[in-house]
Short mmCIF file of C-alpha atoms in Angstrom, two decimals:
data_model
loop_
_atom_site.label_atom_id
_atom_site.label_comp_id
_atom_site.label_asym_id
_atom_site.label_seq_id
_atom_site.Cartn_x
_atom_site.Cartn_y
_atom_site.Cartn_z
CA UNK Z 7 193.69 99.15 72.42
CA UNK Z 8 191.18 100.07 69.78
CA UNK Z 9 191.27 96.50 68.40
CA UNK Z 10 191.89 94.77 71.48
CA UNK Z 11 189.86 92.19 73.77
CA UNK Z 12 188.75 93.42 77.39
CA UNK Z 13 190.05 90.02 78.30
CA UNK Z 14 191.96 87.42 75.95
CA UNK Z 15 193.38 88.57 73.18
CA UNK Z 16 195.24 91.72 71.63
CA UNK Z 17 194.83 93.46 68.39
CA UNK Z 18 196.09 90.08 66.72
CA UNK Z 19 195.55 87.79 68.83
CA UNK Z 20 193.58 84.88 70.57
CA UNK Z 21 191.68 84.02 73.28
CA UNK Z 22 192.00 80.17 74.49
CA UNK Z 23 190.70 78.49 77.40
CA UNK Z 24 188.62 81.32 78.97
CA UNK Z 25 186.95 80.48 82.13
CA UNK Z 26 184.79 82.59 84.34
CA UNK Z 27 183.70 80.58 87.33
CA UNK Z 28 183.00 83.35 89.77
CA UNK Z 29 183.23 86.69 91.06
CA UNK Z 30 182.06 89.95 89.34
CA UNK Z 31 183.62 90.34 85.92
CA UNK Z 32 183.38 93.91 83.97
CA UNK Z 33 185.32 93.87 80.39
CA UNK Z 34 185.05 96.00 78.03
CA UNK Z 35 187.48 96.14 74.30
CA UNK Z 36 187.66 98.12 70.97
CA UNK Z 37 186.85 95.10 69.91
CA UNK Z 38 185.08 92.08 72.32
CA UNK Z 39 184.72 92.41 75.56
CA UNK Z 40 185.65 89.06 76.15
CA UNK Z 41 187.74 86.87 73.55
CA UNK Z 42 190.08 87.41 70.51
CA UNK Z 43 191.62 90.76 68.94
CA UNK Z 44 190.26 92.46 65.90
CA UNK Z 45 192.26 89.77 63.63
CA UNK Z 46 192.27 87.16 66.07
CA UNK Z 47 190.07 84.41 67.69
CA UNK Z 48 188.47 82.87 70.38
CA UNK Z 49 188.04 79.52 71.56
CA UNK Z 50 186.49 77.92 74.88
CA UNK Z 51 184.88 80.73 76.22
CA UNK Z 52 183.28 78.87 79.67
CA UNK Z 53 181.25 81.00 82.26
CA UNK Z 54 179.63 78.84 84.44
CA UNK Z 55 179.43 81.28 87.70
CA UNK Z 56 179.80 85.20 88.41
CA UNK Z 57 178.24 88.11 87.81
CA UNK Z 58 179.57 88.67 84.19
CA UNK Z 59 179.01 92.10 82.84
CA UNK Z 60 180.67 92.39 78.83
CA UNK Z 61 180.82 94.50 75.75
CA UNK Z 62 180.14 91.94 73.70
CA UNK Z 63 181.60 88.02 72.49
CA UNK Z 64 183.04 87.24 69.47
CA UNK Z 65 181.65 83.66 70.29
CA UNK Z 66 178.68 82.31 71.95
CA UNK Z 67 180.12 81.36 75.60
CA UNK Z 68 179.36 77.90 76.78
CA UNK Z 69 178.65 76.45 79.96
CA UNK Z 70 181.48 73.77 79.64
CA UNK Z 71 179.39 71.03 79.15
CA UNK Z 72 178.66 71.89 75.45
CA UNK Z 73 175.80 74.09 75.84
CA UNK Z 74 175.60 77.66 74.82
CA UNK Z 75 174.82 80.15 77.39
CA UNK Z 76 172.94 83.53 77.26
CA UNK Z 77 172.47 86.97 79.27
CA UNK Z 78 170.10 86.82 81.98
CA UNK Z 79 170.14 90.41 83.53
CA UNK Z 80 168.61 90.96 87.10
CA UNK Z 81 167.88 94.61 87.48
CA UNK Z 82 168.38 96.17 90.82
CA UNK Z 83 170.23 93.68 92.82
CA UNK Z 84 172.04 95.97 95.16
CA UNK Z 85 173.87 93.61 98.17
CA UNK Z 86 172.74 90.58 96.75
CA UNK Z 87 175.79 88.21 95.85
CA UNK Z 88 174.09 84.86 95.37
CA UNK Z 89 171.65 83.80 93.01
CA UNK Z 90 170.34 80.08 93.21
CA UNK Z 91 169.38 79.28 89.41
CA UNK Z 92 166.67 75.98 89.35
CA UNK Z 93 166.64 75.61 93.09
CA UNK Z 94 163.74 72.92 93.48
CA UNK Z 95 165.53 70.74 90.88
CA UNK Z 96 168.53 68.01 90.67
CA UNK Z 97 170.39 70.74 88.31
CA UNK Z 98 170.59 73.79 90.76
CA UNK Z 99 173.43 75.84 90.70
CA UNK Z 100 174.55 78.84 92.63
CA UNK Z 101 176.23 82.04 90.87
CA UNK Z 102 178.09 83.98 93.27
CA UNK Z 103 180.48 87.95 92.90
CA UNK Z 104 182.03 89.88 94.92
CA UNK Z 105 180.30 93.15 95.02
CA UNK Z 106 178.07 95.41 92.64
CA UNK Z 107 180.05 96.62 89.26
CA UNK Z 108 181.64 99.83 88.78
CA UNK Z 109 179.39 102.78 88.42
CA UNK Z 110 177.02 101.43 91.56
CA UNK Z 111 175.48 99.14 88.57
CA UNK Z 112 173.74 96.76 90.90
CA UNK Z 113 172.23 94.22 88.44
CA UNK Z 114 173.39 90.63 88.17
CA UNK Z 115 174.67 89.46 84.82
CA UNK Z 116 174.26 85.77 84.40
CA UNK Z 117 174.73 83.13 81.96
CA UNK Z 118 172.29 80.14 81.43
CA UNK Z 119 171.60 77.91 79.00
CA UNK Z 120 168.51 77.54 76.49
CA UNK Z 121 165.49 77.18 78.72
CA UNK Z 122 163.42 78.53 81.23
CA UNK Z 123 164.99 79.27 84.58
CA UNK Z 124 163.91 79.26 88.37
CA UNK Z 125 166.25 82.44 89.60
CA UNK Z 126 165.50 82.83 93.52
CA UNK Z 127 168.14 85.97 95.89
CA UNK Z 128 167.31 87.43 98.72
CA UNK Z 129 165.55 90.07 97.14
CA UNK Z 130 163.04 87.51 96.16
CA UNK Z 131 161.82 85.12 92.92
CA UNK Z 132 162.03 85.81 89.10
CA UNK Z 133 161.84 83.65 86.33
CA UNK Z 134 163.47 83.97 83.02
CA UNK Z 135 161.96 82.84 80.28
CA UNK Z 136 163.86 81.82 77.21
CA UNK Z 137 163.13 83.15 73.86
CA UNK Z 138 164.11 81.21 70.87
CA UNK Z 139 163.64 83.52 68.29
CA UNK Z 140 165.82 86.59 70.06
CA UNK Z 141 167.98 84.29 71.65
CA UNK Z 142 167.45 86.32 74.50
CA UNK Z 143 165.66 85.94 78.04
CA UNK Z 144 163.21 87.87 79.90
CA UNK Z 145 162.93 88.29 83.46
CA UNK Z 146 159.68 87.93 85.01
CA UNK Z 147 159.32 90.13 88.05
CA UNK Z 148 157.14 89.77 90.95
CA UNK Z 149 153.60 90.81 90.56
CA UNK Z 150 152.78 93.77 93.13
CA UNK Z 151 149.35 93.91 91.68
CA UNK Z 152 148.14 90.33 92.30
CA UNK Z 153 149.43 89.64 96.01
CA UNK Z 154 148.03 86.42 97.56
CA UNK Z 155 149.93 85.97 100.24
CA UNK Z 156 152.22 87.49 103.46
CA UNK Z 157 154.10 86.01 105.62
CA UNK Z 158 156.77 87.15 107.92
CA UNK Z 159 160.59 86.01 106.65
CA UNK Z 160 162.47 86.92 109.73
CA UNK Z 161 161.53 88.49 113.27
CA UNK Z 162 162.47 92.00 114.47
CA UNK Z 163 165.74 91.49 116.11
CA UNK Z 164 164.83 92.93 119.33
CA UNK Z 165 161.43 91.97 121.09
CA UNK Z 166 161.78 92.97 124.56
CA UNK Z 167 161.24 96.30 125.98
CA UNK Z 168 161.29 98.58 128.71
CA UNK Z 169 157.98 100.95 128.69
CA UNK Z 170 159.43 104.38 127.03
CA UNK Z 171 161.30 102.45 124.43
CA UNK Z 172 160.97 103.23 120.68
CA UNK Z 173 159.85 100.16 118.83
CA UNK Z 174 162.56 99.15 116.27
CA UNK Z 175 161.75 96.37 113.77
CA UNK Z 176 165.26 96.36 112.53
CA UNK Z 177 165.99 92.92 111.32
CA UNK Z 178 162.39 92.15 110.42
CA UNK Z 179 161.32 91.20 106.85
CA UNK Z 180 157.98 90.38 105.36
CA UNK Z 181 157.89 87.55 102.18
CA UNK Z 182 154.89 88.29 99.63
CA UNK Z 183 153.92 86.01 97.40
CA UNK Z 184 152.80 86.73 93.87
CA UNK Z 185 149.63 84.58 91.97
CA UNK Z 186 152.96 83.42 89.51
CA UNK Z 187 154.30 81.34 92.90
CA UNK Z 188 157.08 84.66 92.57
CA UNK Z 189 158.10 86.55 96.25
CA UNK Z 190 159.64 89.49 97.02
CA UNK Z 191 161.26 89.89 100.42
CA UNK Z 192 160.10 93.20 101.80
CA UNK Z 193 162.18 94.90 104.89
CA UNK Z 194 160.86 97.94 106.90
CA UNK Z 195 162.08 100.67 105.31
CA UNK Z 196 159.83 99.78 102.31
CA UNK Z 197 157.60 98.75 103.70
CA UNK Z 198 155.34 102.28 102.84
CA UNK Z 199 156.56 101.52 99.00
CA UNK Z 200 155.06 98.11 99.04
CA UNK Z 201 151.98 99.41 100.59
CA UNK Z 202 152.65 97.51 103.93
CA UNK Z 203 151.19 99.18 107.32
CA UNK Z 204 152.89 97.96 111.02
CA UNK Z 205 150.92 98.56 113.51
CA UNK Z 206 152.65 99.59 116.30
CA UNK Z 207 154.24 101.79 113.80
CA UNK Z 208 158.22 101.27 113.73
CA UNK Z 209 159.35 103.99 116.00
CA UNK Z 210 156.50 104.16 118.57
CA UNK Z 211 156.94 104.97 122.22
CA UNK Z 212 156.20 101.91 123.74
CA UNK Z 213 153.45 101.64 126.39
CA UNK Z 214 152.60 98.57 129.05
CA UNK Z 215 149.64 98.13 126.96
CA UNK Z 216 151.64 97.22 124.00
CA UNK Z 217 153.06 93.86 124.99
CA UNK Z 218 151.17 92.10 121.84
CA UNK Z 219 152.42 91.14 118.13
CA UNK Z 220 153.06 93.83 115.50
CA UNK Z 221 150.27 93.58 113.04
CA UNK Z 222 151.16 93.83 109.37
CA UNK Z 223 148.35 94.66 106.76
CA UNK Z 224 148.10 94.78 103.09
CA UNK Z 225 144.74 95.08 102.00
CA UNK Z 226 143.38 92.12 103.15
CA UNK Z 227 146.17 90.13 103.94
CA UNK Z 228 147.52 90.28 107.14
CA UNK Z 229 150.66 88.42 109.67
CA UNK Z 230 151.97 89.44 112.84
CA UNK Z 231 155.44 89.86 114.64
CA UNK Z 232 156.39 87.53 117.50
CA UNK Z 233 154.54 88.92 120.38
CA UNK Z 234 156.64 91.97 122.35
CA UNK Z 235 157.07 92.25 125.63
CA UNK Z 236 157.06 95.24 127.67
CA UNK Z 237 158.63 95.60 131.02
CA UNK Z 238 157.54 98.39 133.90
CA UNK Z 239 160.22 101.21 134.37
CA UNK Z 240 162.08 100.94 137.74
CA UNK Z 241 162.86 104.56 137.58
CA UNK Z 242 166.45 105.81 139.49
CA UNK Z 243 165.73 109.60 138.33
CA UNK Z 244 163.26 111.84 138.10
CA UNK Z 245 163.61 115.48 136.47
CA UNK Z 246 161.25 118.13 134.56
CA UNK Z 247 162.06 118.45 130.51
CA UNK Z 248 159.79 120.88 130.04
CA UNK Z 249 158.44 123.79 131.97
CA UNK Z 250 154.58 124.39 132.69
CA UNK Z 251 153.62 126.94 129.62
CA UNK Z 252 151.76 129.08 132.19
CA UNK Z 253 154.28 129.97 135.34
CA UNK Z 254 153.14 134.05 135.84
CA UNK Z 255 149.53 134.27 137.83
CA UNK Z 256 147.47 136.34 139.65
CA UNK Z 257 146.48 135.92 142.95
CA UNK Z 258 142.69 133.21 142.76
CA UNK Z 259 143.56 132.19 139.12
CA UNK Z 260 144.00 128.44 139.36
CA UNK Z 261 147.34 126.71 139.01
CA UNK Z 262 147.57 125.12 135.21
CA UNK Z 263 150.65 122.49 134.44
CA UNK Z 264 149.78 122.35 130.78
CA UNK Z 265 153.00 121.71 128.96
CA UNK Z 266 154.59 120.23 132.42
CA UNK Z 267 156.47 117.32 131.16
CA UNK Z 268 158.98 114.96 133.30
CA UNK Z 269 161.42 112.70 132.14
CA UNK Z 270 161.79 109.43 134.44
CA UNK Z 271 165.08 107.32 134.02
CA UNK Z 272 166.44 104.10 135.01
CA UNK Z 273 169.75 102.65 135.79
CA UNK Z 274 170.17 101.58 131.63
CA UNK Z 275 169.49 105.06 130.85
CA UNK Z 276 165.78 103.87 129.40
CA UNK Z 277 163.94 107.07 129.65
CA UNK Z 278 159.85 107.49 129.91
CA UNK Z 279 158.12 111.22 129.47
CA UNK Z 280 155.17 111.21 131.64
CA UNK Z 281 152.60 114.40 131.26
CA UNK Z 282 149.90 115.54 134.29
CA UNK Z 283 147.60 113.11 133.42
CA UNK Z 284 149.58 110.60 133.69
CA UNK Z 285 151.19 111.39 136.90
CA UNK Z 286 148.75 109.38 139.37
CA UNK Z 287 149.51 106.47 136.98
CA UNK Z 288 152.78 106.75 137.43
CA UNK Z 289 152.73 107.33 141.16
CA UNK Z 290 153.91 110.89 140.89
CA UNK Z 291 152.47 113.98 143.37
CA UNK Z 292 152.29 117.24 143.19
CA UNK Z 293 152.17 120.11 145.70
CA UNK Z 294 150.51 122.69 145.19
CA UNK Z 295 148.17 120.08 142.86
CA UNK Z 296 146.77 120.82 139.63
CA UNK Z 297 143.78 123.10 139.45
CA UNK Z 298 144.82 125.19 143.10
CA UNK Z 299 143.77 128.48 143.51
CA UNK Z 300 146.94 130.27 144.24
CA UNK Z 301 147.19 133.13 146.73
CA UNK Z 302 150.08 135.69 147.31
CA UNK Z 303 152.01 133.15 149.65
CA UNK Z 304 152.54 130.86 146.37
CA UNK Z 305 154.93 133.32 145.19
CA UNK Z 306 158.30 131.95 144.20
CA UNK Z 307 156.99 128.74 144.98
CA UNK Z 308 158.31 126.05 142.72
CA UNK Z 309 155.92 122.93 142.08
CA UNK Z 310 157.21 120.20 143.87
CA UNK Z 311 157.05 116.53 142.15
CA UNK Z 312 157.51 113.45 144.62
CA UNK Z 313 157.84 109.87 143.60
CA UNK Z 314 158.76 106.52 146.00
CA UNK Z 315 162.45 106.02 145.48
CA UNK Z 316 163.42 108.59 143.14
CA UNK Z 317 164.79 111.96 144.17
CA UNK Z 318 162.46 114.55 143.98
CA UNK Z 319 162.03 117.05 140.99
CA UNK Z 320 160.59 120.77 140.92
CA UNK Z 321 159.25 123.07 138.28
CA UNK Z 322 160.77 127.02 137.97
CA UNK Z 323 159.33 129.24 140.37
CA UNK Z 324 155.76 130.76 140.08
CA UNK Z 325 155.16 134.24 140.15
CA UNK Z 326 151.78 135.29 141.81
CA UNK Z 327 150.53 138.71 140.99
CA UNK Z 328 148.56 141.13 143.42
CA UNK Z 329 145.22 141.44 141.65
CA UNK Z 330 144.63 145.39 141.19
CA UNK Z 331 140.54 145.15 140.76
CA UNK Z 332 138.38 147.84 138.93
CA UNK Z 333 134.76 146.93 139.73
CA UNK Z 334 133.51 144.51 142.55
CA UNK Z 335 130.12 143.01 142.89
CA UNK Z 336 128.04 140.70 144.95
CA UNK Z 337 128.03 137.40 143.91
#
């Protein structure tokens, strides 16, 4: 009701004993969020764990141990469950939910007592820094402007490839490090936002040539992947994806398979596009070749494409034109 406590007490009465040691907690009252009714009280309000998102206290919570406790709120903490509060100390403590709270409000609402405070998740470092006068703290964020350092947190999850594979970092994640000692854990698809380049770029066709480390560069910082490896295709098919763009001739123009492209496949369905100039490369022939002059017999002649132990492949038919002149001339 209007004079009621989100949790603990009705319009009249008390809240006793509260303890919050986990989870994510949203309350909201006419008149606390937390504690005792309009004309009641509230004793022993305890939150030592949780994500604990209120209206307001009628009381200063404690921590249990006699200290008073404060909102620390971490903005934009979407999947993150965990926080680890003084880590590198003898006092570390972990506060652990459940999920976001309602209304996809992804910050963490924690408690802490009357000091400064080491907060570390895996979207990185802050530090909240008590303020004495406001009773209040205030989060110090990771520094994108003064980046001194770049390391990579976790390797793409898949390093081995067959030539004609897309390269997929999924799984990797970079670690920067701010001049304050605070990181932020950076993963692919932010990588753009954070100003990091990957070179292969995520999403590349791989080549043989490419069996080396992803490079990652920010300015002048730089780290690299584990090194990729990059197997041969053993092809089992062979077929044409795409026509040449030129198929109608006249006879003694020369045969052109511009836009020729063919599509080799092996048993895991791994598929590599290979283009005329890369055909000898690939140990692909062609009859008629590139570059013949065709004559009147090369009509409805498809282009025939020959590999070692693939079936073959052939092109749509040509159509050869009688050439009708109108002038001739020694040459």
């Amino acid at each position: 009701g209007d004079g009621a406590a989100g949790i603990g007490g009705g319009d009249r009465g008390s809240g006793k004993g509260l303890t919050i040691a986990g989870g994510t907690v949203t309350a909201t009252g006419g008149e606390d969020g937390i504690g005792g009714g309009a004309w009641g009280s509230e004793q022993n309000i305890t939150i030592t764990g949780g994500s604990v998102k209120v209206s307001g206290f009628g009381a200063t919570p404690t921590d249990g141990k006699g200290h008073n406790v404060y909102l620390a709120k971490l903005e934009n903490q979407d999947s993150v469950n965990k926080v680890i509060v003084d880590g590198d100390t003898g006092n570390a403590k972990t506060f652990t939910r459940a999920d976001n709270h309602p209304g996809n409000d992804t910050a963490f609402y924690l408690y802490l007592t009357e000091k400064d405070h080491d907060l570390d998740t895996s979207k990185g470092k802050y530090k909240a820094k008590w303020n004495g006068n406001t009773n209040g703290f205030t989060i110090i964020e990771f520094d994108s402007t003064n980046v001194n350092s770049m390391t990579v947190a976790s390797q793409p999850t898949k390093l081995s490839y067959t030539e004609g594979e897309e390269l997929d970092l999924t799984g990797l994640s970079v670690k920067l490090t701010d001049n304050n000692g605070l990181t932020r854990v950076v993963e692919p698809k932010d990588f753009e936002a954070n100003e990091i380049t990957a070179t292969p770029k995520n999403g590349k066709k791989l080549e043989l040539t490419d069996g080396n480390p992803v490079k990652l560069t920010r300015g002048s910082l730089t780290a690299e992947t584990g090194k990729l490896t990059v197997n041969k295709l053993n092809p089992t098919s062979m077929s044409v994806t795409k026509q040449p763009t030129k198929q109608t001739y006249t006879e003694g123009e020369n045969l052109d398979l511009t836009g020729l492209e063919v599509t080799l496949e092996d048993a895991n369905h791994v598929k590599k596009v290979v283009t005329p100039a890369e055909f000898e490369a690939n140990g692909i022939k062609v009859a008629p070749k590139n570059g013949t002059k065709l004559v009147l017999t090369d009509n409805g002649v498809k282009v025939k494409l020959t590999k070692d132990g693939v079936p073959d492949a052939v092109t749509g038919k040509l159509t050869v034109n009688k050439l009708n002149p109108t002038s001739m001339s020694v040459t």
